[in-house]
C-alpha cells in the first residue's frame, strides 16, 4: 500500500509571522489526519524556522528547488548539502514554474533529481503538459520525455527513492483542475510505463496530482486509484484548507 502524501508548495509566499501561524494551524489540526503524510516545501530562507517549528511533529518539510552543483562560485544558489543541514526530507525538482520561467530543461531537472537523491532527500519530480500540448494530443509524449530524462540519468530504480507529481501546467494556479478521470488516465499511464521496466518500482512510487487541488475538489481526485496524494500550491497557504485536503487523502 502506498501511503498518501499531501505536500504544500508555498512558492514565494509568506513571512516569518505568517509561516509561524500557518504551521501552528497545521499542528493544531493534525489529530484528524489518519494515514496521509503531510509535508511543506518552504522558501529557503524560512527553512530554519520551519525546522524549529516542525521537528518532533509528524509533518515533514522540504525545499522548492536546489542546485545541481555541489558547491562553489554560484551566486544565489543553494546546494543539496545545505538543505541537509536543515534536515529537509523533500526537494521539489522540475516544477513547471522553474521549467518555464527559469529555463530548466529535462537534463537539468534530471541532474537536480540525482543530486537530491544522492544527498538522501526524496525528490518530488514534477511532470506535466501545457495546454497547447494537451490540445495537440501529446500529453503522454511530454510526460514520458520528462520521466525518461531521469530514468536515463539515474536508472528506473531511482524513482523508488522519489515521488512523481503530475501537474498539468494549465491547471497550476489557474483554478482549472483536471477532472479526476483525466488525472487518473495520466497517472495510470505513468505507472504502466514504469511497470514495463520495473513492476516493483511502478507499484511503489507515489504519484501525486497537482493543479488547483483544493478543499472542495480534493476528495474526488484522491479517490482515484493511481492518485497517491497532492502537491498543493495556493490551498497550502491556509491551514484549514490544507488539512481538509490531507484528511481527504486518508
Ligand atoms: C503547484 O504549484 O505545484 C500547484 C499545484 O499550485 P496550485 O495548487 O496553486 O495550482
Coordinates of C-alpha atoms and ligand atoms in Angstrom, one line a residue:
X1 CA 0.0 0.0 0.0
X2 CA 1.3 3.4 -0.9
X3 CA 1.0 6.0 1.9
X4 CA -0.7 9.1 0.6
X5 CA 1.4 12.3 0.7
X6 CA 0.0 15.8 0.8
X7 CA 2.8 18.3 0.1
X8 CA 2.4 22.0 0.2
X9 CA 4.4 24.2 -2.2
X10 CA 4.4 27.6 -0.7
X11 CA 6.2 29.1 -3.6
X12 CA 7.4 32.7 -3.0
X13 CA 4.7 33.5 -0.4
X14 CA 4.7 34.2 3.3
X15 CA 6.7 35.9 6.0
X16 CA 8.2 34.8 9.3
X17 CA 5.0 35.7 11.1
X18 CA 2.5 34.2 8.6
X19 CA 4.5 31.0 8.4
X20 CA 4.5 30.6 12.2
X21 CA 0.8 31.0 12.3
X22 CA 0.2 28.7 9.3
X23 CA 2.4 26.0 11.0
X24 CA 0.6 26.4 14.3
X25 CA -2.7 25.9 12.5
X26 CA -1.5 22.8 10.8
X27 CA -0.1 21.3 14.0
X28 CA -3.3 22.0 15.9
X29 CA -5.4 20.2 13.3
X30 CA -3.2 17.2 12.8
X31 CA -5.2 15.0 15.1
X32 CA -7.9 14.3 12.4
X33 CA -5.4 13.3 9.7
X34 CA -5.2 9.5 9.8
X35 CA -3.0 8.0 7.2
X36 CA -1.6 10.7 5.0
X37 CA 1.9 12.1 5.4
X38 CA 2.0 15.9 5.3
X39 CA 4.9 18.0 4.1
X40 CA 5.6 21.6 3.4
X41 CA 8.1 23.0 0.9
X42 CA 9.2 26.4 2.1
X43 CA 11.2 29.2 0.7
X44 CA 14.9 28.6 1.5
X45 CA 15.2 31.5 4.0
X46 CA 12.5 30.1 6.2
X47 CA 13.8 26.5 6.4
X48 CA 15.5 27.1 9.7
X49 CA 12.2 28.4 11.2
X50 CA 10.3 25.6 9.7
X51 CA 12.7 23.0 11.1
X52 CA 12.4 24.6 14.5
X53 CA 8.7 24.5 14.4
X54 CA 8.2 21.1 12.9
X55 CA 10.9 18.9 14.5
X56 CA 9.3 16.3 16.7
X57 CA 6.0 16.5 14.8
X58 CA 4.8 14.1 12.0
X59 CA 4.9 17.0 9.5
X60 CA 7.9 16.8 7.1
X61 CA 9.5 19.7 5.3
X62 CA 11.5 20.4 2.2
X63 CA 12.7 22.9 -0.4
X64 CA 11.2 24.0 -3.7
X65 CA 14.4 23.7 -5.7
X66 CA 18.1 23.1 -5.3
X67 CA 21.3 23.5 -7.3
X68 CA 22.6 20.6 -9.4
X69 CA 26.2 21.6 -8.3
X70 CA 27.8 20.6 -5.0
X71 CA 29.5 23.9 -4.1
X72 CA 31.5 26.8 -5.5
X73 CA 31.1 30.2 -7.2
X74 CA 27.4 30.1 -8.0
X75 CA 26.0 33.2 -6.5
X76 CA 22.5 32.8 -5.2
X77 CA 22.3 29.0 -5.5
X78 CA 21.6 26.5 -2.7
X79 CA 23.2 23.1 -2.6
X80 CA 21.8 19.7 -1.5
X81 CA 24.2 19.6 1.4
X82 CA 22.9 23.0 2.6
X83 CA 19.4 21.5 2.5
X84 CA 20.7 18.5 4.5
X85 CA 21.8 21.0 7.2
X86 CA 18.2 21.8 7.7
X87 CA 17.1 18.2 7.6
X88 CA 14.9 18.6 4.5
X89 CA 13.2 15.3 3.6
X90 CA 11.9 16.6 0.3
X91 CA 13.1 18.8 -2.6
X92 CA 10.8 19.7 -5.5
X93 CA 12.6 19.4 -8.8
X94 CA 11.3 20.4 -12.3
X95 CA 8.3 22.5 -11.1
X96 CA 6.7 23.9 -14.2
X97 CA 7.5 27.5 -13.0
X98 CA 11.2 26.5 -12.8
X99 CA 10.9 25.0 -16.3
X100 CA 9.1 27.8 -17.9
X101 CA 10.3 30.9 -16.1
X102 CA 13.9 29.9 -15.3
X103 CA 14.6 27.8 -18.4
X104 CA 15.2 24.5 -16.6
X105 CA 15.3 21.7 -19.2
X106 CA 14.9 18.0 -18.8
X107 CA 18.6 17.4 -18.4
X108 CA 19.0 20.0 -15.7
X109 CA 15.9 18.6 -13.9
X110 CA 17.4 15.1 -14.1
X111 CA 20.7 16.4 -12.7
X112 CA 18.8 18.0 -9.8
X113 CA 16.8 14.8 -9.2
X114 CA 20.1 12.9 -8.9
X115 CA 21.8 15.3 -6.5
X116 CA 18.8 15.4 -4.2
X117 CA 18.6 11.7 -4.2
X118 CA 22.3 11.2 -3.7
X119 CA 22.1 13.5 -0.7
X120 CA 19.4 11.3 0.9
X121 CA 16.4 13.5 0.2
X122 CA 13.3 12.5 -1.6
X123 CA 13.0 14.5 -4.8
X124 CA 9.5 15.4 -5.9
X125 CA 9.7 15.3 -9.7
X126 CA 7.1 17.4 -11.4
X127 CA 6.0 16.5 -14.9
X128 CA 3.1 17.7 -17.0
X129 CA 2.0 19.2 -20.2
X130 CA 1.0 22.7 -21.3
X131 CA -2.5 23.4 -22.7
X132 CA -1.1 23.5 -26.2
X133 CA 0.5 20.1 -25.7
X134 CA -2.7 18.6 -24.3
X135 CA -4.7 20.1 -27.2
X136 CA -2.2 18.7 -29.7
X137 CA -2.7 15.2 -28.1
X138 CA 0.9 14.9 -27.0
X139 CA 0.4 14.8 -23.2
X140 CA 2.0 11.4 -22.7
X141 CA 4.8 12.1 -25.1
X142 CA 5.7 15.1 -23.0
X143 CA 5.4 13.3 -19.7
X144 CA 7.3 10.3 -20.9
X145 CA 10.1 12.6 -22.2
X146 CA 10.3 14.3 -18.8
X147 CA 10.4 10.9 -17.0
X148 CA 12.9 9.4 -19.4
X149 CA 15.4 12.1 -18.7
X150 CA 15.5 11.0 -15.1
X151 CA 15.4 7.3 -16.0
X152 CA 18.3 7.6 -18.4
X153 CA 20.5 9.5 -15.9
X154 CA 19.7 7.7 -12.7
X155 CA 18.0 4.4 -13.7
X156 CA 14.4 3.3 -13.2
X157 CA 15.2 2.1 -9.7
X158 CA 15.9 5.7 -8.7
X159 CA 12.2 6.5 -9.0
X160 CA 11.6 4.4 -5.9
X161 CA 13.6 7.0 -3.9
X162 CA 11.4 9.9 -5.0
X163 CA 7.9 11.0 -5.7
X164 CA 6.3 11.9 -9.0
X165 CA 3.9 14.8 -9.2
X166 CA 1.7 15.0 -12.3
X167 CA 0.9 18.7 -12.7
X168 CA -0.8 19.7 -15.9
X169 CA 0.7 23.2 -16.4
X170 CA -2.7 24.6 -17.5
X171 CA -4.1 23.7 -14.1
X172 CA -1.5 25.2 -11.9
X173 CA -2.6 28.4 -10.1
X174 CA -5.5 28.8 -12.6
X175 CA -8.4 27.4 -10.7
X176 CA -8.9 24.9 -13.6
X177 CA -8.5 21.4 -12.3
X178 CA -8.1 18.2 -14.3
X179 CA -11.2 16.1 -13.8
X180 CA -10.5 13.0 -11.7
X181 CA -10.8 10.9 -14.8
X182 CA -8.3 13.0 -16.8
X183 CA -5.8 12.9 -14.0
X184 CA -6.3 9.2 -13.3
X185 CA -5.7 8.5 -17.0
X186 CA -2.3 10.1 -16.9
X187 CA -1.4 8.7 -13.5
X188 CA -2.2 5.2 -14.7
X189 CA -0.3 5.7 -17.9
X190 CA 2.8 6.8 -15.9
X191 CA 2.5 3.7 -13.7
X192 CA 2.1 1.4 -16.6
X193 CA 5.1 2.9 -18.4
X194 CA 7.2 2.3 -15.3
X195 CA 5.8 -1.2 -14.9
X196 CA 7.1 -2.1 -18.4
X197 CA 10.6 -1.8 -17.0
X198 CA 10.2 -2.5 -13.3
X199 CA 6.9 -3.6 -11.8
X200 CA 8.2 -3.2 -8.2
X201 CA 9.1 0.5 -8.7
X202 CA 5.8 1.1 -10.5
X203 CA 3.8 -0.3 -7.6
X204 CA 5.8 1.6 -5.0
X205 CA 6.2 5.1 -6.4
X206 CA 3.8 7.7 -5.1
X207 CA 2.2 9.7 -7.9
X208 CA 0.8 13.0 -6.7
X209 CA -1.7 15.2 -8.6
X210 CA -1.0 19.0 -8.6
X211 CA -3.0 21.8 -10.2
X212 CA -5.6 23.8 -8.4
X213 CA -6.4 21.0 -5.9
X214 CA -8.4 22.5 -3.1
X215 CA -10.6 21.7 -0.1
X216 CA -13.7 21.3 -2.4
X217 CA -12.2 19.0 -5.1
X218 CA -9.6 17.0 -3.3
X219 CA -11.8 14.1 -2.2
X220 CA -12.8 13.1 -5.7
X221 CA -9.3 13.4 -7.1
X222 CA -7.8 11.5 -4.2
X223 CA -10.3 8.7 -4.6
X224 CA -8.8 7.7 -7.9
X225 CA -6.8 4.5 -7.8
X226 CA -3.5 5.9 -9.0
X227 CA -3.6 9.3 -7.3
X228 CA -1.5 8.9 -4.2
X229 CA -1.8 12.4 -2.8
X230 CA -1.4 16.0 -3.9
X231 CA 1.1 18.7 -4.5
X232 CA -0.7 21.8 -3.4
X233 CA 0.1 25.4 -4.1
X234 CA -2.5 28.1 -3.3
X235 CA -4.6 25.9 -0.9
X236 CA -1.5 25.0 1.2
X237 CA -1.3 28.6 2.4
X238 CA -4.4 28.2 4.6
X239 CA -4.1 25.6 7.3
X240 CA -7.8 24.7 7.3
X241 CA -7.9 24.1 3.5
X242 CA -4.6 22.2 3.6
X243 CA -5.8 20.0 6.4
X244 CA -9.1 19.3 4.7
X245 CA -7.1 18.0 1.7
X246 CA -4.9 15.9 4.0
X247 CA -8.0 14.4 5.7
X248 CA -9.4 13.6 2.3
X249 CA -6.2 11.7 1.5
X250 CA -6.6 9.4 4.4
Ligands
LIG1 C1 1.9 23.9 -7.6 O1 2.4 25.0 -7.6 O2 2.6 22.9 -7.6 C2 0.4 23.9 -7.7 C3 -0.2 22.8 -7.9 O3 -0.2 25.1 -7.5 P1 -1.8 25.3 -7.3 O4 -2.3 24.3 -6.3 O5 -1.9 26.7 -6.8 O6 -2.4 25.1 -8.6

